[in-house]
PDB file of C-alpha atoms in Angstrom:
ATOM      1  CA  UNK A   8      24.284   9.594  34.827  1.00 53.00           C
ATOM      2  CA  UNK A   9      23.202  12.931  35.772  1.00 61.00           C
ATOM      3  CA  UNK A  10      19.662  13.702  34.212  1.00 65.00           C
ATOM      4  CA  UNK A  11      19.118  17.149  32.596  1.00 68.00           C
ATOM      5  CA  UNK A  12      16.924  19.719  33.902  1.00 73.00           C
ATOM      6  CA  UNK A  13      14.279  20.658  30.948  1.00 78.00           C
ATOM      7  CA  UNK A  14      11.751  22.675  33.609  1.00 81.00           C
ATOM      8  CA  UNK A  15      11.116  26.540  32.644  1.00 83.00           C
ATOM      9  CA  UNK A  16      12.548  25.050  29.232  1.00 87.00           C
ATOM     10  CA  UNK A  17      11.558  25.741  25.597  1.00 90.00           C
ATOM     11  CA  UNK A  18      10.599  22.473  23.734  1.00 89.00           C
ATOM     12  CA  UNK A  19       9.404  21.177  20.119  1.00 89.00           C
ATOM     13  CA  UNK A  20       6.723  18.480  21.196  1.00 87.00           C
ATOM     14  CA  UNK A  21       8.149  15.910  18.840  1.00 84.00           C
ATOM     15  CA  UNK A  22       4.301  14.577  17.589  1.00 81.00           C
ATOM     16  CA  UNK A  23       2.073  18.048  16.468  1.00 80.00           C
ATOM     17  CA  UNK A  24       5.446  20.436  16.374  1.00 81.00           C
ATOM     18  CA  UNK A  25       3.873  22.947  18.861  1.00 84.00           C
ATOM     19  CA  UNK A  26       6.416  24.877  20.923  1.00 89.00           C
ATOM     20  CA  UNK A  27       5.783  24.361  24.821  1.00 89.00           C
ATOM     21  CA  UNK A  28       7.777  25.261  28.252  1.00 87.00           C
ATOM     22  CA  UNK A  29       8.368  21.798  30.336  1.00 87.00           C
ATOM     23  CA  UNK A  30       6.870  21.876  33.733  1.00 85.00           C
ATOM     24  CA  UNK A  31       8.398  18.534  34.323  1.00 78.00           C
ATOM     25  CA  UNK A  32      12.160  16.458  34.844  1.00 76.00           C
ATOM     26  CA  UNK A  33      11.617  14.540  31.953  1.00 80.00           C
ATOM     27  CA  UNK A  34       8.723  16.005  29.634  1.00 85.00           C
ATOM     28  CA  UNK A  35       8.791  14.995  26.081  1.00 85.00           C
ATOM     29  CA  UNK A  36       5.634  16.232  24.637  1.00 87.00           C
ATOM     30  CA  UNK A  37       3.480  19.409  24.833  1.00 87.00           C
ATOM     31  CA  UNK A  38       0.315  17.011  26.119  1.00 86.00           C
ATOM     32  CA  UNK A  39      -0.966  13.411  27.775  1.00 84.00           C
ATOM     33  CA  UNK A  40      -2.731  13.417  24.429  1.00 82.00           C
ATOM     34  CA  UNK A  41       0.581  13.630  22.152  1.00 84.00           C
ATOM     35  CA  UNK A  42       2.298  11.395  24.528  1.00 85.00           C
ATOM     36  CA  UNK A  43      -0.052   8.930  24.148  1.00 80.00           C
ATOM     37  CA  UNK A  44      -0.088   8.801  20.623  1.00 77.00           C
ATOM     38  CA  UNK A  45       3.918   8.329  20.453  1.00 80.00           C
ATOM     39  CA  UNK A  46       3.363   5.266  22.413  1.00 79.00           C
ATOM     40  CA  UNK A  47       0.200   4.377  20.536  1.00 72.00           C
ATOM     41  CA  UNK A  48       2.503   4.851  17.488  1.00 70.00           C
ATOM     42  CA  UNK A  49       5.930   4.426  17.418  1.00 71.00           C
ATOM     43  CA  UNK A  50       8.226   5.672  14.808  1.00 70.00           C
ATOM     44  CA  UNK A  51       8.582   3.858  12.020  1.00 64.00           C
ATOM     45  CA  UNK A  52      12.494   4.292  10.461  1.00 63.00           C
ATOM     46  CA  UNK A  53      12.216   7.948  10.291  1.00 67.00           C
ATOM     47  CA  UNK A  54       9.205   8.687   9.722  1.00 71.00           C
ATOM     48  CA  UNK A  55       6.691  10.104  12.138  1.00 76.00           C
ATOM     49  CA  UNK A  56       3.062   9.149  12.077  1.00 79.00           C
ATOM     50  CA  UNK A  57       2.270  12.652  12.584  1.00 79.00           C
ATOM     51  CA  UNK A  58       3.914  13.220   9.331  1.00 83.00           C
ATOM     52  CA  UNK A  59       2.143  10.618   7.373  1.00 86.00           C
ATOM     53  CA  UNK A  60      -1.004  12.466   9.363  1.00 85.00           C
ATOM     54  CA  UNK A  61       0.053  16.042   7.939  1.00 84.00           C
ATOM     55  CA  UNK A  62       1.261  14.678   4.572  1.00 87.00           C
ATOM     56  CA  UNK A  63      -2.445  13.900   4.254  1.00 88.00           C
ATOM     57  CA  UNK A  64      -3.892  17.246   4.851  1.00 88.00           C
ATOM     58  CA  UNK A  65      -5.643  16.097   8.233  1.00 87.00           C
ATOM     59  CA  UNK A  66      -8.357  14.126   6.129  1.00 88.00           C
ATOM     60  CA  UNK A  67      -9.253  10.116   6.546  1.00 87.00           C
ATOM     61  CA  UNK A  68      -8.000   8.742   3.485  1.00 86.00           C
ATOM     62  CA  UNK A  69     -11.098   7.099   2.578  1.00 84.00           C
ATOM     63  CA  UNK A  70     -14.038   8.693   3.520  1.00 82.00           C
ATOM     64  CA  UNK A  71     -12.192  12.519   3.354  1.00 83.00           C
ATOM     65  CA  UNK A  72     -13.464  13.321   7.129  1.00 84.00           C
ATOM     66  CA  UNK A  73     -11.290  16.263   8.105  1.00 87.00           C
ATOM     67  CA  UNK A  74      -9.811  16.973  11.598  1.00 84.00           C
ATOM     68  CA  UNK A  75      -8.921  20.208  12.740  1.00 80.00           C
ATOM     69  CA  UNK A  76      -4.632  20.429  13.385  1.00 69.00           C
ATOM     70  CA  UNK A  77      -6.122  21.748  16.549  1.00 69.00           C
ATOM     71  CA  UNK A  78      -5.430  18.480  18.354  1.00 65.00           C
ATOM     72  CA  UNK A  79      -8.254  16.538  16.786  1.00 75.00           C
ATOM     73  CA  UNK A  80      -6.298  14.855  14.551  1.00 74.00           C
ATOM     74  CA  UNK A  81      -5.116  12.934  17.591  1.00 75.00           C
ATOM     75  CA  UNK A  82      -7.660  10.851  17.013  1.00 80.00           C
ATOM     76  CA  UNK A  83      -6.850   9.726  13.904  1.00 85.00           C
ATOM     77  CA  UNK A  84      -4.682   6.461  12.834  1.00 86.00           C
ATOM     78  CA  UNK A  85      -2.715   5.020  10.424  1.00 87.00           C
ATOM     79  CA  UNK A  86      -3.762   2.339   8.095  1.00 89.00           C
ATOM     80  CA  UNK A  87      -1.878   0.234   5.362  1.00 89.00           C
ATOM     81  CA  UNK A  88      -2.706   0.184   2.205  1.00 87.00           C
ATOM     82  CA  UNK A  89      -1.883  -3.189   1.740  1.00 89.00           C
ATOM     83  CA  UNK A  90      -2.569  -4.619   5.014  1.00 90.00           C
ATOM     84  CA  UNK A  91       0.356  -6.213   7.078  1.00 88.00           C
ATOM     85  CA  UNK A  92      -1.278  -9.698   6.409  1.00 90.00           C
ATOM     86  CA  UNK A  93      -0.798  -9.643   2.943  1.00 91.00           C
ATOM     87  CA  UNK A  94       3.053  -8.735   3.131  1.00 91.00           C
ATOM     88  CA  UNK A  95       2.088  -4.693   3.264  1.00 88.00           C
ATOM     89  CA  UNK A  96       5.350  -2.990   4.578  1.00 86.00           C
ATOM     90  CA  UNK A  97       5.732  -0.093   6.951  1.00 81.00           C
ATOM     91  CA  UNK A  98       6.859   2.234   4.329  1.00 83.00           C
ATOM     92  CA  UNK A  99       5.528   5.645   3.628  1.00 83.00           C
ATOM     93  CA  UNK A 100       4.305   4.814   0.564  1.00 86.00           C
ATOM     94  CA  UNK A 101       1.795   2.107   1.942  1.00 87.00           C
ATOM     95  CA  UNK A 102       0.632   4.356   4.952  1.00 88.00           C
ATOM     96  CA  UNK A 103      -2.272   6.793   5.013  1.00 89.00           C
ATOM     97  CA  UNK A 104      -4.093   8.736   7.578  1.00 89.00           C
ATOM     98  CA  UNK A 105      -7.375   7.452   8.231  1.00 88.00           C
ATOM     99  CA  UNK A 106     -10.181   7.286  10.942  1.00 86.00           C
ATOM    100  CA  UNK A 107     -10.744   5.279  13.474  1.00 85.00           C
ATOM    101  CA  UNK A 108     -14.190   3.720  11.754  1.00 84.00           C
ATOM    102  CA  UNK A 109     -12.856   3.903   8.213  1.00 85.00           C
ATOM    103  CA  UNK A 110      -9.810   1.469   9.874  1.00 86.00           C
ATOM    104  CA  UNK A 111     -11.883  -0.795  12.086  1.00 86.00           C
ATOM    105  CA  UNK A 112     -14.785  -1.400   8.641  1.00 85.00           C
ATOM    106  CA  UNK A 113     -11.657  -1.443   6.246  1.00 86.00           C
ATOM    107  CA  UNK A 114      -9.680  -4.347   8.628  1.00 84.00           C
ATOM    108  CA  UNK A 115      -7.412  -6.259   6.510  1.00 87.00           C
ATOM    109  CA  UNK A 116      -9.413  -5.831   2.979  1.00 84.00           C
ATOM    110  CA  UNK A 117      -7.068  -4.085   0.003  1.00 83.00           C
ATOM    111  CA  UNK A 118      -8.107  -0.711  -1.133  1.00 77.00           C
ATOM    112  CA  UNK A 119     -10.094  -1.517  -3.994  1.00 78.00           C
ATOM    113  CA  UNK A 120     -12.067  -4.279  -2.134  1.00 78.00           C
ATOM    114  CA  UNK A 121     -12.657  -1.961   0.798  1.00 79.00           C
ATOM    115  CA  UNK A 122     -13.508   1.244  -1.842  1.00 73.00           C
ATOM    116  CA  UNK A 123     -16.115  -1.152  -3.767  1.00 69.00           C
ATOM    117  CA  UNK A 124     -17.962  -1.882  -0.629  1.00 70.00           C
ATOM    118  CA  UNK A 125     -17.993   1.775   0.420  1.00 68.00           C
ATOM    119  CA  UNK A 126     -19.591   2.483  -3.344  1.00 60.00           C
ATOM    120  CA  UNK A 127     -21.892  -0.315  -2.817  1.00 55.00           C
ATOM    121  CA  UNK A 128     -22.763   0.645   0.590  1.00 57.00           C
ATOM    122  CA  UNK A 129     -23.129   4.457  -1.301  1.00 51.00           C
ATOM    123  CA  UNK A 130     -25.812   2.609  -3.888  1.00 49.00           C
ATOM    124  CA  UNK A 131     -27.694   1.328  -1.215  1.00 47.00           C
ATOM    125  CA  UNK A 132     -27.988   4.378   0.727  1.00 48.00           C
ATOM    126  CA  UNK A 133     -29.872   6.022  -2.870  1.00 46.00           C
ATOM    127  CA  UNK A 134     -32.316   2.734  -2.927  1.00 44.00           C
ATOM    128  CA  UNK A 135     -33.608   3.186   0.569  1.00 44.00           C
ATOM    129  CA  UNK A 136     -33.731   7.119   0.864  1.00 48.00           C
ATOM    130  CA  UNK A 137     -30.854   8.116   2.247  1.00 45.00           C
ATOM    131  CA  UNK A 138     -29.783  11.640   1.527  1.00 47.00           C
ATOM    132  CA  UNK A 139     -26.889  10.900  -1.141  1.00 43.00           C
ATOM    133  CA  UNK A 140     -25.324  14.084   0.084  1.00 47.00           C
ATOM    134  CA  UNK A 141     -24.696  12.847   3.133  1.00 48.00           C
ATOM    135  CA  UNK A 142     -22.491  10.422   1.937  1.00 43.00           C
ATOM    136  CA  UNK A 143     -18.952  11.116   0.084  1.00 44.00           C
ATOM    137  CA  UNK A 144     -18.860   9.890  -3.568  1.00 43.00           C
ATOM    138  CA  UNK A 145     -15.650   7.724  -3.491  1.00 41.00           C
ATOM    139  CA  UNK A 146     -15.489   7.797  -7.477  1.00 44.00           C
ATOM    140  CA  UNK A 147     -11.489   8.756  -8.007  1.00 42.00           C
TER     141      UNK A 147
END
């Protein structure tokens, strides 16, 4: 099978949707950053994480941290709603964009377990002196 020369080539980078010219034989993406997150996240059906990532306006879902579409959002991950462990699916529905510490604190806790904490966590903050401000009301 004779492979297909994409060099000096106009692309889509399948992952931000950025146009690019391939350098390479076989170059998918417009970066080693978006090619790493296609392997960090593989498609799920048809459904891009990227696109669960833009469907949610760049922002963590739970503390509303907002990265640039500038490539920051690279850093960002998915996280289900109702985790895995508790017979979550991989649907769009129970997907949201989120960062990386909002994930790693939330682990396999359900939304309104994980939200409570974060209010709690919120009340806390007030009772010791913590600037308030600092901190996102998660009230919604």
């Amino acid at each position: 099978m004779k492979k297909e020369n994409r060099i000096g080539k106009k692309f889509e980078c399948p992952v931000c949707k950025s146009n690019f010219i391939a350098n390479g034989w076989n170059q998918k993406y417009c970066s080693n950053k978006c090619s790493y997150f296609a392997a960090k996240f593989p498609k799920r059906g048809n459904l891009l994480p990227s696109d669960i990532i833009r469907r949610d306006g760049f922002r963590c879902y739970y503390c509303d941290e907002y990265y640039s579409a500038n490539k920051e959002w690279l850093n960002m991950t998915l996280d289900h709603i109702i985790p895995k462990s508790k017979n979550g699916k991989d649907t769009a529905s129970n997907l949201v964009a989120c960062c990386f510490s909002c994930n790693a604190s939330k682990r396999d806790k359900l939304k309104n377990d994980y939200v409570n904490t974060l209010k709690y966590t919120r009340l806390n903050s007030i009772k010791f002196g913590i600037d308030p401000d600092a901190i996102v009301d998660f009230t919604w």
